[in-house]
Coordinates of C-alpha atoms and ligand atoms in Angstrom, one line a residue:
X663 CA 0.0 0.0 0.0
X664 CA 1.2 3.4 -1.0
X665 CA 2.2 5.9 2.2
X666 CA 2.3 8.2 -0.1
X667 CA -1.2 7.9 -1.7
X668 CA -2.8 7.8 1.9
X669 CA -0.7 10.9 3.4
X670 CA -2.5 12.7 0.6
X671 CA -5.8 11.5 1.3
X672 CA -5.6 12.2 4.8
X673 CA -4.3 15.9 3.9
X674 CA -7.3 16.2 1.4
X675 CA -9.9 15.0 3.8
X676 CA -8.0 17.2 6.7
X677 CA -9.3 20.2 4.4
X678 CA -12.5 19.1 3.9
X679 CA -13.6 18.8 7.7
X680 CA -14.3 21.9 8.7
X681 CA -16.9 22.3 5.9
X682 CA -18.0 19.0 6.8
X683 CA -18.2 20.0 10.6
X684 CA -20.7 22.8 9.3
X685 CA -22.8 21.2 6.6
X686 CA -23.2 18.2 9.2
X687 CA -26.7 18.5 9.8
X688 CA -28.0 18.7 6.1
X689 CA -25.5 16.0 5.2
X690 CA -27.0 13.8 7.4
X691 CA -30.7 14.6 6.4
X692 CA -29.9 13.9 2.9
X693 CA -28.7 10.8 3.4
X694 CA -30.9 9.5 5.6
X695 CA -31.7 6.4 4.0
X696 CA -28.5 5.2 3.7
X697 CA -27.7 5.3 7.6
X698 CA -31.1 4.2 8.8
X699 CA -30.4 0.8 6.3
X700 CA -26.7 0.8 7.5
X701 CA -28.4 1.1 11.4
X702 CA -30.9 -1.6 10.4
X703 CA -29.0 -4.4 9.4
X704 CA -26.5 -3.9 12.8
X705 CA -27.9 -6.0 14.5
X706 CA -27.7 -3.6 18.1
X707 CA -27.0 -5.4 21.2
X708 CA -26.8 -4.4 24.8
X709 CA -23.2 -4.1 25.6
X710 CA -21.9 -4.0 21.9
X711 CA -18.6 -2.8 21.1
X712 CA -18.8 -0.7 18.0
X713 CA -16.0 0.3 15.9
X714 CA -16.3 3.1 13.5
X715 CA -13.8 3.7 10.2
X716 CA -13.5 6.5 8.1
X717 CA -16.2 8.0 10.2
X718 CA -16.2 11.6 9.5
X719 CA -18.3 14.0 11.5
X720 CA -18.9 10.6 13.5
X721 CA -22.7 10.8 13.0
X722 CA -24.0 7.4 12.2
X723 CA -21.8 5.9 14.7
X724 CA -23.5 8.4 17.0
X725 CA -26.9 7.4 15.5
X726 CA -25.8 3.6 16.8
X727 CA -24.4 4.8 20.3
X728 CA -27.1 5.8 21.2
X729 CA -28.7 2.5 21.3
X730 CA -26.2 0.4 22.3
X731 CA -27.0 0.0 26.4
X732 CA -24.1 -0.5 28.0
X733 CA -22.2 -0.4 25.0
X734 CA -19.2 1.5 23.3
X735 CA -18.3 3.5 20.0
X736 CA -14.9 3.8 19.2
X737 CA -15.2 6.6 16.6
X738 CA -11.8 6.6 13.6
X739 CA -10.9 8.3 10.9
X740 CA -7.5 8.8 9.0
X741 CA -7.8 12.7 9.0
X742 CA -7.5 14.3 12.2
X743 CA -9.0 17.1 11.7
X744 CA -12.3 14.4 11.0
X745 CA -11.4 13.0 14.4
X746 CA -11.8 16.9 16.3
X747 CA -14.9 16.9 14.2
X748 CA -16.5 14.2 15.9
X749 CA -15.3 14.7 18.8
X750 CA -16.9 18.0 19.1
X751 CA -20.1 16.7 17.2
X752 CA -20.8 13.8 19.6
X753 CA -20.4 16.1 22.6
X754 CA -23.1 18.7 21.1
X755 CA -25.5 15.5 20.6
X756 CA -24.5 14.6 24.3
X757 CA -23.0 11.1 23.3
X758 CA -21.0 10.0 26.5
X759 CA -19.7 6.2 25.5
X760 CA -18.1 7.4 23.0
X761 CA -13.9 6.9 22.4
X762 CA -12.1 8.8 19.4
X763 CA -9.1 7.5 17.6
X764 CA -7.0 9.3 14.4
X765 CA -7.1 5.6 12.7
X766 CA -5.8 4.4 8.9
X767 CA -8.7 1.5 8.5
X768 CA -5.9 0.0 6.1
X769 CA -3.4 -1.0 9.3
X770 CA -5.9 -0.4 11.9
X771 CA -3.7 -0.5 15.6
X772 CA -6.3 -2.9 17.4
X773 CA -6.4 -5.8 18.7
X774 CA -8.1 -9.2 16.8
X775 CA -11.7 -9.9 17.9
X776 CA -12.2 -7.1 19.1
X777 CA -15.5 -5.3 18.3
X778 CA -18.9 -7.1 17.5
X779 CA -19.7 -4.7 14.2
X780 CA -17.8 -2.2 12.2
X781 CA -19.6 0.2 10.4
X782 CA -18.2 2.0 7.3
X783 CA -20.1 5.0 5.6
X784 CA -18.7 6.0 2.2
X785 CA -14.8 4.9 2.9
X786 CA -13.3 2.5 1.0
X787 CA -14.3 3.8 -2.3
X788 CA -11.5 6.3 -1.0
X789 CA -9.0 4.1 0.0
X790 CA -5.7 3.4 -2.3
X791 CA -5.7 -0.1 -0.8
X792 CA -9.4 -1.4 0.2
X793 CA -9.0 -4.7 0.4
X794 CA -6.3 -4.0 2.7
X795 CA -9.2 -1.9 4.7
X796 CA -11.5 -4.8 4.7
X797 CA -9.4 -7.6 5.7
X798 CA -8.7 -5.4 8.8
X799 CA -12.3 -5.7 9.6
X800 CA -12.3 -8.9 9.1
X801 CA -9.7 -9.5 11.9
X802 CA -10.9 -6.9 14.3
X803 CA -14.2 -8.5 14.4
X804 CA -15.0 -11.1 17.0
X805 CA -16.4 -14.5 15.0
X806 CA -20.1 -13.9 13.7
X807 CA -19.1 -10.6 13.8
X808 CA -20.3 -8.2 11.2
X809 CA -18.8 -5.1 8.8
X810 CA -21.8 -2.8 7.5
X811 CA -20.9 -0.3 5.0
X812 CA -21.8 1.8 2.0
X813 CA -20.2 2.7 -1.2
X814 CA -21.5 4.6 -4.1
X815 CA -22.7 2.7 -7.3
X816 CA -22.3 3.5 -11.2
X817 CA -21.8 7.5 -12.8
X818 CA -25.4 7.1 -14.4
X819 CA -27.0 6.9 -10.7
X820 CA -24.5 9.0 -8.9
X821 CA -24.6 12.8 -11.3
X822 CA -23.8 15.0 -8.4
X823 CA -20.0 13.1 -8.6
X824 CA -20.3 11.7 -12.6
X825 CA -20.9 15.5 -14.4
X826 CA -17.7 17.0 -12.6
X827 CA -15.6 13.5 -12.8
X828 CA -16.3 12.8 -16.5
X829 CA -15.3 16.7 -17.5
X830 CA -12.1 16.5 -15.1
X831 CA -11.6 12.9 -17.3
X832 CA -11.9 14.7 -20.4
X833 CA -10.0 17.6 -19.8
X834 CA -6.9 15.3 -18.4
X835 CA -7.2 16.2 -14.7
X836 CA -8.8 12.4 -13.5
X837 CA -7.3 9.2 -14.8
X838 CA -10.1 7.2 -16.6
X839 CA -11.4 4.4 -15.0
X840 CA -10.7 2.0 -17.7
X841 CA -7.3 -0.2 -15.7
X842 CA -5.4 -0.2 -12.3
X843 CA -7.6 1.0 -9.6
X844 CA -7.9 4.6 -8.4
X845 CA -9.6 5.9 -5.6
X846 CA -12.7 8.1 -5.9
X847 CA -15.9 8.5 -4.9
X848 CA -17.3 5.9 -7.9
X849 CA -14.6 3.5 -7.7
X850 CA -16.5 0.8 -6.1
X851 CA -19.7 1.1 -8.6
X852 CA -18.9 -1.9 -9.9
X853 CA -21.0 -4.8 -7.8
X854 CA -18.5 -7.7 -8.9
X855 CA -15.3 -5.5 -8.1
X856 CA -17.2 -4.7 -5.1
X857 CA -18.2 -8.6 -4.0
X858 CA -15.0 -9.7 -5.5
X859 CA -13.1 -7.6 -2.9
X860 CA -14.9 -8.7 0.3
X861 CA -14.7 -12.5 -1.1
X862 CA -10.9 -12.1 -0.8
X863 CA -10.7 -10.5 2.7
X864 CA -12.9 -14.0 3.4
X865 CA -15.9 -12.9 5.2
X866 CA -17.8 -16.1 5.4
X867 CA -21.4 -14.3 4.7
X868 CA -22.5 -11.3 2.6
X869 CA -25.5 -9.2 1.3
X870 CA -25.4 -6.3 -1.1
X871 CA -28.2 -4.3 -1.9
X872 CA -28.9 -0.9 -3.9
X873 CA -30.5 2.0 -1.8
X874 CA -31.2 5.4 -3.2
X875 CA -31.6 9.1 -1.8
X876 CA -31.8 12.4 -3.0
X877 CA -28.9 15.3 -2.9
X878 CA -31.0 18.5 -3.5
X879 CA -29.7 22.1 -3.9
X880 CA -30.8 25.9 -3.8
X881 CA -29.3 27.0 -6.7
X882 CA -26.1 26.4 -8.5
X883 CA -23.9 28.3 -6.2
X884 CA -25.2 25.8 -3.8
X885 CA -24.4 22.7 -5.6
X886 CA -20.7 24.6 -6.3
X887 CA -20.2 24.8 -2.8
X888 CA -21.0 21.0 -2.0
X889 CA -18.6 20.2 -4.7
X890 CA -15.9 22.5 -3.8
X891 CA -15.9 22.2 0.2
X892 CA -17.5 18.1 0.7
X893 CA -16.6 16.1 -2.0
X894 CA -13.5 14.2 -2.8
X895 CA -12.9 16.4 -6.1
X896 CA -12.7 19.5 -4.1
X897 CA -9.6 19.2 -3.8
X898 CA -8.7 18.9 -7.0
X899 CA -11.0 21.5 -8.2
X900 CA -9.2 24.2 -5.9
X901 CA -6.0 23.9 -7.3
X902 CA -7.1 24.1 -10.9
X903 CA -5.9 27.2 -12.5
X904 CA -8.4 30.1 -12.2
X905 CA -9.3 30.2 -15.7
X906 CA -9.8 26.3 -15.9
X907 CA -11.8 26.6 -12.7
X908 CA -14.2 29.0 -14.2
X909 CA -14.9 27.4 -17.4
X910 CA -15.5 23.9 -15.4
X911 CA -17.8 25.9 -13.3
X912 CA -19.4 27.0 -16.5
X913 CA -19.4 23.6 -17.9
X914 CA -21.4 21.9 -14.8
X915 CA -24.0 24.9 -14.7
X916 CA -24.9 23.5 -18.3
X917 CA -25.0 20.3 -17.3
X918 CA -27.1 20.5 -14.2
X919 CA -29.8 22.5 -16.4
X920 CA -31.5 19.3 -17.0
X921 CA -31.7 18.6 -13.1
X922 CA -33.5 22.2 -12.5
X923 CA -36.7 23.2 -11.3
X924 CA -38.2 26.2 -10.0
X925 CA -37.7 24.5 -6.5
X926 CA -34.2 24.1 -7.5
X927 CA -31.6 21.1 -8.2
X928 CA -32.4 17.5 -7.0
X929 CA -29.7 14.6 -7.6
X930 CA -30.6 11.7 -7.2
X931 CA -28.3 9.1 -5.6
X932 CA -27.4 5.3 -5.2
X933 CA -25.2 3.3 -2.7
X934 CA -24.3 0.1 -2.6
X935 CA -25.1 -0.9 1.0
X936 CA -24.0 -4.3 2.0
X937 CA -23.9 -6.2 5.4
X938 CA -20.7 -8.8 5.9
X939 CA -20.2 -11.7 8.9
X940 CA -17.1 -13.0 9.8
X941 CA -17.7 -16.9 10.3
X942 CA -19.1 -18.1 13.3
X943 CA -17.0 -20.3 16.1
X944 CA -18.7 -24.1 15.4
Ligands
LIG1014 C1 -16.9 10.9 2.3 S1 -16.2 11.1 3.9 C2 -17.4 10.1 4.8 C3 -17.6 10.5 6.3 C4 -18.6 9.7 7.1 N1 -18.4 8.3 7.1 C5 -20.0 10.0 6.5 O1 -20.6 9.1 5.9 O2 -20.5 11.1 6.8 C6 -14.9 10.0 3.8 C7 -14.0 9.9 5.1 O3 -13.1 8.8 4.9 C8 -11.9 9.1 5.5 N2 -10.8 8.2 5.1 C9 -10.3 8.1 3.8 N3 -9.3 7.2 3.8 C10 -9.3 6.6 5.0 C11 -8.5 5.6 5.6 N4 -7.5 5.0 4.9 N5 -8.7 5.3 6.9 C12 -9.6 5.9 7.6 N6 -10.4 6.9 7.1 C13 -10.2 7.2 5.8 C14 -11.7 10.5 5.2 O4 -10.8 11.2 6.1 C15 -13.1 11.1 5.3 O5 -13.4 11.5 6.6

């Protein structure tokens, strides 16, 4: 696994948290459906020990903690300026058996067997080694143990990332898809990639299902501002020269004609959401 290629994710997502820290309530609204299914299929128990990867602003860990009765969140991320963010989100929602870590979910520093669930929301899509990620689960988990996650699916359900990735493609500032693998928000669309992966970290059971929601926006300087300050191409898109940024800009604003309405934009969204179990002791 590249050092390298996860240094700069962590100093990528270290920018992003701040924005993230703010938006963290509309975030969470819009993607309701993906966290109530990931909360769902968790199977909470009194007493649990939850662990929490690539976790963010921490909130559907927090979602979880809540129920857990006894029970304990251990609340990681990579960046950790993500880590502060939770940290300071869980004590606004009064969370109290909560523990925060700054935690690469590729080499994670904890024990085997050691939590009953691991929940991942939108990670390893981002990861320059994910199988790496989920073999780590895998071993952290106790046996009958499960991994719940989500990942985005294909470019023709996911616009709010596919109209600014396919113009960065075409314009040279994005590899294509098309060999090797490179982290991005789509790069786990493909289901058999996807299944293939958590085959080979040898998690005896699994279940993958599609579940959509909705990304909605003001206006265009809205949907600018999501792109710039939350998404994994904001980044990018801030160091592109002035000129280049400003005819992208114009280029998206075309694009997201089609998704306008007086009431203003609405993307809609898929994720993969799957459910894995570590064998059980016989
Ligand atoms: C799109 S955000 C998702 C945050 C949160 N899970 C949510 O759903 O709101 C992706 C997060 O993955 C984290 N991340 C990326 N690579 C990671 C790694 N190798 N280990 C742990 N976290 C990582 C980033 O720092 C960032 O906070």
């Amino acid at each position: 696994m590249s050092t390298d290629a996860t240094a700069r994710v962590r100093d990528e997502w270290n920018s992003q948290a701040a924005s993230w820290f703010r938006q963290r309530e509309s975030l969470f609204a819009a993607s309701r459906p993906i966290h109530e299914w990931m909360i769902d299929h968790l199977d909470i128990r009194p007493g649990m020990r939850l662990l929490e990867i690539a976790a963010g602003p921490g909130d559907t860990g927090f979602l979880a903690a809540e129920r857990l009765d006894g029970g304990r969140l251990l609340s990681t991320d990579l960046s950790p300026s993500m880590v502060e963010s939770a940290r300071k989100r869980g004590a606004e929602l009064g969370i109290t058996n909560a523990d925060y870590r700054v935690l690469d979910a590729q080499t994670m520093d904890l024990p085997d067997a050691s939590f009953d669930a691991v929940l991942c929301r939108w990670g390893f899509m981002l990861m320059p080694d994910p199988l790496a990620s989920l073999r780590e689960c895998r071993r952290v988990l106790v046996p009958g143990g499960r991994l719940v996650f989500a990942v985005f699916t294909g470019p023709e359900e996911n616009p709010f990332a596919s109209l600014p990735a396919r113009i960065l493609m075409e314009w040279g500032f994005l590899p294509k898809p098309t060999e090797g693998w490179h982290p991005g928000i789509l790069a786990l669309a493909d289901r058999t990639r996807l299944l293939s992966l958590i085959d080979r970290a040898e998690f005896a059971t699994v279940h993958v299902e599609p579940v959509s929601m909705v990304w909605t926006f003001s206006d265009l300087d809205d949907y600018w501002a999501f792109l710039v300050d939350l998404t994994a191409l904001g980044p990018l898109v801030r160091t592109l020269p002035a000129e280049t940024r400003d005819r992208f800009r114009a280029a998206i604003d075309e694009q997201l004609a089609r998704f306008t309405s007086p009431a203003g934009i609405a993307l809609s969204s898929r994720c993969w959401c799957g459910v894995c179990r570590t064998a059980s002791v016989s």
